[in-house]
GROMACS .gro file of C-alpha atoms in nm:
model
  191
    1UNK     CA    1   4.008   0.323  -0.620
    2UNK     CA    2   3.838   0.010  -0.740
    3UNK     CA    3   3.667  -0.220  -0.447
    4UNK     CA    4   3.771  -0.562  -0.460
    5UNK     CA    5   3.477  -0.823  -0.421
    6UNK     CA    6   3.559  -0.955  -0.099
    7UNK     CA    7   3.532  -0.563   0.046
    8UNK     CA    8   3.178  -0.563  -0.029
    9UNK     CA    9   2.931  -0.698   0.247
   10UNK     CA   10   2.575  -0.701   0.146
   11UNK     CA   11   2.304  -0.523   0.333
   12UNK     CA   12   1.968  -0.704   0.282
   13UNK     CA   13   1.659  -0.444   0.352
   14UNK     CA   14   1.505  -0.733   0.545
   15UNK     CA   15   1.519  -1.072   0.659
   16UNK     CA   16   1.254  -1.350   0.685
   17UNK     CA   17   1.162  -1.448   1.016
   18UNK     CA   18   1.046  -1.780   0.971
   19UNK     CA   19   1.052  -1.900   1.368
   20UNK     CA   20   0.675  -2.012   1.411
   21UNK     CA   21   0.455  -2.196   1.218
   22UNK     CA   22   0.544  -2.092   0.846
   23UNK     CA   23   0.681  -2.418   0.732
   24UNK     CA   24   0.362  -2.618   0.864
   25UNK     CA   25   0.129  -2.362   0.707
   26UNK     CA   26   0.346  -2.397   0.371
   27UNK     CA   27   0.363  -2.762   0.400
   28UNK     CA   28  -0.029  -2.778   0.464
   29UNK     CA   29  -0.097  -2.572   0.127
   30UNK     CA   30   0.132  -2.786  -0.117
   31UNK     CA   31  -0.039  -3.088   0.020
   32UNK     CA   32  -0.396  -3.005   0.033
   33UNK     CA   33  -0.319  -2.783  -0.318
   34UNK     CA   34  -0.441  -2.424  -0.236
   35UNK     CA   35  -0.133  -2.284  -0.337
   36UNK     CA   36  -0.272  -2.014  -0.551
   37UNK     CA   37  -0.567  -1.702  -0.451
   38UNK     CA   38  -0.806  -1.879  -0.282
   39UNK     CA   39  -0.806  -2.162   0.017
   40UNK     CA   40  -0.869  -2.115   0.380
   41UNK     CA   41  -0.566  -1.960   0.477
   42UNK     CA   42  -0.619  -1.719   0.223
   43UNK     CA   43  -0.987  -1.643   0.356
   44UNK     CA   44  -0.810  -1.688   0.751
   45UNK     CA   45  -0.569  -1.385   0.639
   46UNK     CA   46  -0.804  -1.184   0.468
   47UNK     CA   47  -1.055  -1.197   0.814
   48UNK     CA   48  -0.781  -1.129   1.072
   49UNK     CA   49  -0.641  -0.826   0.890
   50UNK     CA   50  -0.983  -0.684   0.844
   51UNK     CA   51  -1.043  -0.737   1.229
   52UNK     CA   52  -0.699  -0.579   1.307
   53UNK     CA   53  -0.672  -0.302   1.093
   54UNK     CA   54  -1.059  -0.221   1.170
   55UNK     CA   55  -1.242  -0.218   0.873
   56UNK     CA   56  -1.526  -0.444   0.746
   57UNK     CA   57  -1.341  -0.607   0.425
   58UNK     CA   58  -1.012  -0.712   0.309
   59UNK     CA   59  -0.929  -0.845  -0.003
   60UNK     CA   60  -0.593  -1.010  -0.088
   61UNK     CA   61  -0.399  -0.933  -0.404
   62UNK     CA   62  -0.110  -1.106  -0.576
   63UNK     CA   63   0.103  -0.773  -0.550
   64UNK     CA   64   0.044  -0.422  -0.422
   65UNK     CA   65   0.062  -0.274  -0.752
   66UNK     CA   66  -0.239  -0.472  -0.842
   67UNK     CA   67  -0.392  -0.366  -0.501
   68UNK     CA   68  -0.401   0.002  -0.608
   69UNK     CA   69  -0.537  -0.117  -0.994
   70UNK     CA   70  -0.793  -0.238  -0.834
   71UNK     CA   71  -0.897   0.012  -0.620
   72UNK     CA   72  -0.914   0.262  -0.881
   73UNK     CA   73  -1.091   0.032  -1.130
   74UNK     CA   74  -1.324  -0.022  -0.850
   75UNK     CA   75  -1.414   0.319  -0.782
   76UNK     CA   76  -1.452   0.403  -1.144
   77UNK     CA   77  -1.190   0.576  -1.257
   78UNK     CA   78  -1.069   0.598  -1.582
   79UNK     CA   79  -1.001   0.849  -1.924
   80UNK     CA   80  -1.092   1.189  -1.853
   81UNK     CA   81  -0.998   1.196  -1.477
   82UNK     CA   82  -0.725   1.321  -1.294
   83UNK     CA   83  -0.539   1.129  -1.022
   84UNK     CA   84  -0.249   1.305  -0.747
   85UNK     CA   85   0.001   1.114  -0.687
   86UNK     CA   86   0.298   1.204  -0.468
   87UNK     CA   87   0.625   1.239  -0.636
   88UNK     CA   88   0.818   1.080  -0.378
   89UNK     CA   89   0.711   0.733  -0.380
   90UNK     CA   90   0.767   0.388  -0.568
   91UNK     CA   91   0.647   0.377  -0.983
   92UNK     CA   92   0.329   0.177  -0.867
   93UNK     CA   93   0.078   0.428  -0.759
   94UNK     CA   94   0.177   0.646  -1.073
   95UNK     CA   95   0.150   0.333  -1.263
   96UNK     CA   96  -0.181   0.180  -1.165
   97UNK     CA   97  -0.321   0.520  -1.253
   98UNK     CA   98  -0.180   0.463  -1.583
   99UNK     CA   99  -0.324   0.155  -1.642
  100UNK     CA  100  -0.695   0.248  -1.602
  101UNK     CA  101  -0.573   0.547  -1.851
  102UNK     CA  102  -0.625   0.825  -1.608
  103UNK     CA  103  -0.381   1.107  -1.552
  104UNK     CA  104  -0.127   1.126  -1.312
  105UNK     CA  105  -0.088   1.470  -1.137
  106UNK     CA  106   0.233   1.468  -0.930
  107UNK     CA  107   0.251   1.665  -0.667
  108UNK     CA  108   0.585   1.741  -0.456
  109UNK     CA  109   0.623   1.571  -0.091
  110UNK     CA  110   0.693   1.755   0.246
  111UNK     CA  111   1.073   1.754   0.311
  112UNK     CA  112   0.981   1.638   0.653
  113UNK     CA  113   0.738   1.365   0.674
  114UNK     CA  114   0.775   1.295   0.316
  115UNK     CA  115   0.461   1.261   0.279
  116UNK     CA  116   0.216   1.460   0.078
  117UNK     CA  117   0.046   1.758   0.224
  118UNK     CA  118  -0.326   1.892   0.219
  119UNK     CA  119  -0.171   2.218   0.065
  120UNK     CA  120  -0.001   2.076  -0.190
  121UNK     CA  121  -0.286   1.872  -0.319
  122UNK     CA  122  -0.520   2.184  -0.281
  123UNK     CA  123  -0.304   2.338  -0.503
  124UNK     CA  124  -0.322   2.058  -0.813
  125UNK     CA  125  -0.692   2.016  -0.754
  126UNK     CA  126  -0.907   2.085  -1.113
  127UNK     CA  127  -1.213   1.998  -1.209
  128UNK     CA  128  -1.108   1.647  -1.332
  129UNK     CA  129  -0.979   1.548  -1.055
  130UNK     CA  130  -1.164   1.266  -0.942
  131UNK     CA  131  -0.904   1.081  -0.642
  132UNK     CA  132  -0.559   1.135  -0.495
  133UNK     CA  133  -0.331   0.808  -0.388
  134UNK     CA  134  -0.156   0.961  -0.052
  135UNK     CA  135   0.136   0.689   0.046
  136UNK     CA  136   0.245   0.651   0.370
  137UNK     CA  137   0.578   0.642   0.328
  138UNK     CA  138   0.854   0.465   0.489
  139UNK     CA  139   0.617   0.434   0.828
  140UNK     CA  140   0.513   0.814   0.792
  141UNK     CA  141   0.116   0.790   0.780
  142UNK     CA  142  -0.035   1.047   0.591
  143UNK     CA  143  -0.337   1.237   0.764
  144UNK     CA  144  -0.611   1.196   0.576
  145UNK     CA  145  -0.852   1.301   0.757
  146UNK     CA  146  -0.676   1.681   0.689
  147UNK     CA  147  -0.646   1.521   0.345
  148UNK     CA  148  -0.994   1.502   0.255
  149UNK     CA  149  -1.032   1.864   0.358
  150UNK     CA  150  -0.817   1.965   0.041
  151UNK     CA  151  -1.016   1.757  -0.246
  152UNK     CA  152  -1.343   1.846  -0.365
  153UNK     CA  153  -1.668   1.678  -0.284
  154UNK     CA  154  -1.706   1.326  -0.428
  155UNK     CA  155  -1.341   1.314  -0.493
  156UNK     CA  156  -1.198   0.972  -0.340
  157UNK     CA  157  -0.897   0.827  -0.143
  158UNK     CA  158  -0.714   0.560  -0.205
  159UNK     CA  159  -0.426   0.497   0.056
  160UNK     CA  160  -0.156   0.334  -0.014
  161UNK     CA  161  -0.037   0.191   0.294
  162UNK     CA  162   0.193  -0.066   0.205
  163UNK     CA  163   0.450   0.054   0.423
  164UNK     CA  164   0.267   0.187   0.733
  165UNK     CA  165   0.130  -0.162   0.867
  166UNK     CA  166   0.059  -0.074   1.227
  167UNK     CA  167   0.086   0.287   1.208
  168UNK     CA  168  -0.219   0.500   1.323
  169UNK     CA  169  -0.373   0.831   1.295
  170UNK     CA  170  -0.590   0.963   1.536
  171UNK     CA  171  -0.641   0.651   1.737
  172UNK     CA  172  -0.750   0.477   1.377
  173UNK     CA  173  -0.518   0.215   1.176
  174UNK     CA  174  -0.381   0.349   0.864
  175UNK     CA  175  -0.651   0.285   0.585
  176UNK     CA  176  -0.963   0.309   0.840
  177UNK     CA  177  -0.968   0.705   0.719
  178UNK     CA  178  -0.976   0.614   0.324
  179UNK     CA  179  -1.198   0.486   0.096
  180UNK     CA  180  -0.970   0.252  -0.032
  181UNK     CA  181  -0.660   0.145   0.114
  182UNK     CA  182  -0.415  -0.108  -0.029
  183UNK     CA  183  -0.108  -0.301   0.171
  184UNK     CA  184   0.161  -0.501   0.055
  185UNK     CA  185   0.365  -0.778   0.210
  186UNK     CA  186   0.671  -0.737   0.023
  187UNK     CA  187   1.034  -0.836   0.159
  188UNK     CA  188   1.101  -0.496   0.222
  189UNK     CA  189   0.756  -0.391   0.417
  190UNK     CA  190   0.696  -0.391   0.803
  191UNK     CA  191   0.558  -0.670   0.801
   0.00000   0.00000   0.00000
């Protein structure tokens, strides 16, 4: 049975709430020209989201995929090393691995939480394997503090928490556990 167009109602992941200030603050930026990384509502942002989510830095990115880049350029990875990555998740964190020309080990997600699991990335851990890239997905923080018990020593983690804003685990906003943690304010995020 074909659907006719007019059957088909469109379900939009999320809509923008643009009720307080958002106009001004857009307004302001055209006029006064800081429309691109840097201005003080860039620095403003970057201050209050450090305060909120608890940690001493934050650093704003043009897109979450760059976010995790990065991080991992950051922390030195590169050829040679080994990266998990949870095979339930969105292209970027296998992606940004790519791009520094590490190697992506994919490891499977817990049915549940659908999240990865300390078990599972005890299991893929070799010698090369220099970070894993837990995501907290769909709201579902990973623990990492369980995390870290599964890597081996000097082995970093870089969160991606894009769609956990808000969450906690054990009393701690989601990235205050990593080394790295990377957010994203896309249309279809919390927030």
């Amino acid at each position: 049975m074909a659907i006719q167009n007019q059957d088909v109602r469109r379900i939009a992941v999320a809509y923008p709430d643009l009720q307080g200030n958002e106009m001004k603050y857009v307004t302001d930026c055209i006029a006064t020209e800081w429309v691109s990384s840097q201005g003080p509502y860039v620095k403003r942002f970057e201050d209050a989201f450090a305060e909120w989510t608890g940690v001493e830095h934050a650093i704003t990115c043009s897109n979450g995929t760059a976010a995790l880049h990065l991080a991992l350029v950051a922390q030195g990875i590169g050829p040679g090393d080994e990266v998990i990555v949870p095979s339930m998740t969105y292209v970027a964190s296998a992606n940004a691995v790519s791009y520094v020309g590490a190697t992506v080990v994919l490891v499977d997600s817990d049915p549940t939480s659908l999240n990865v699991t300390p078990q599972a990335v005890a299991a893929a851990v070799t010698a090369r394997t220099k970070a894993v890239i837990p995501v907290d997905l769909y709201g579902m923080p990973v623990d990492i503090p369980a995390l870290r018990d599964a890597l081996p020593q000097g082995a970093i983690v870089v969160e991606d928490a894009a769609e956990a804003i808000g969450a906690r685990v054990r009393g701690t906003h989601v990235g205050g556990h990593s080394d790295i943690a990377t957010f994203s304010f896309f249309g279809n995020k919390t927030l």
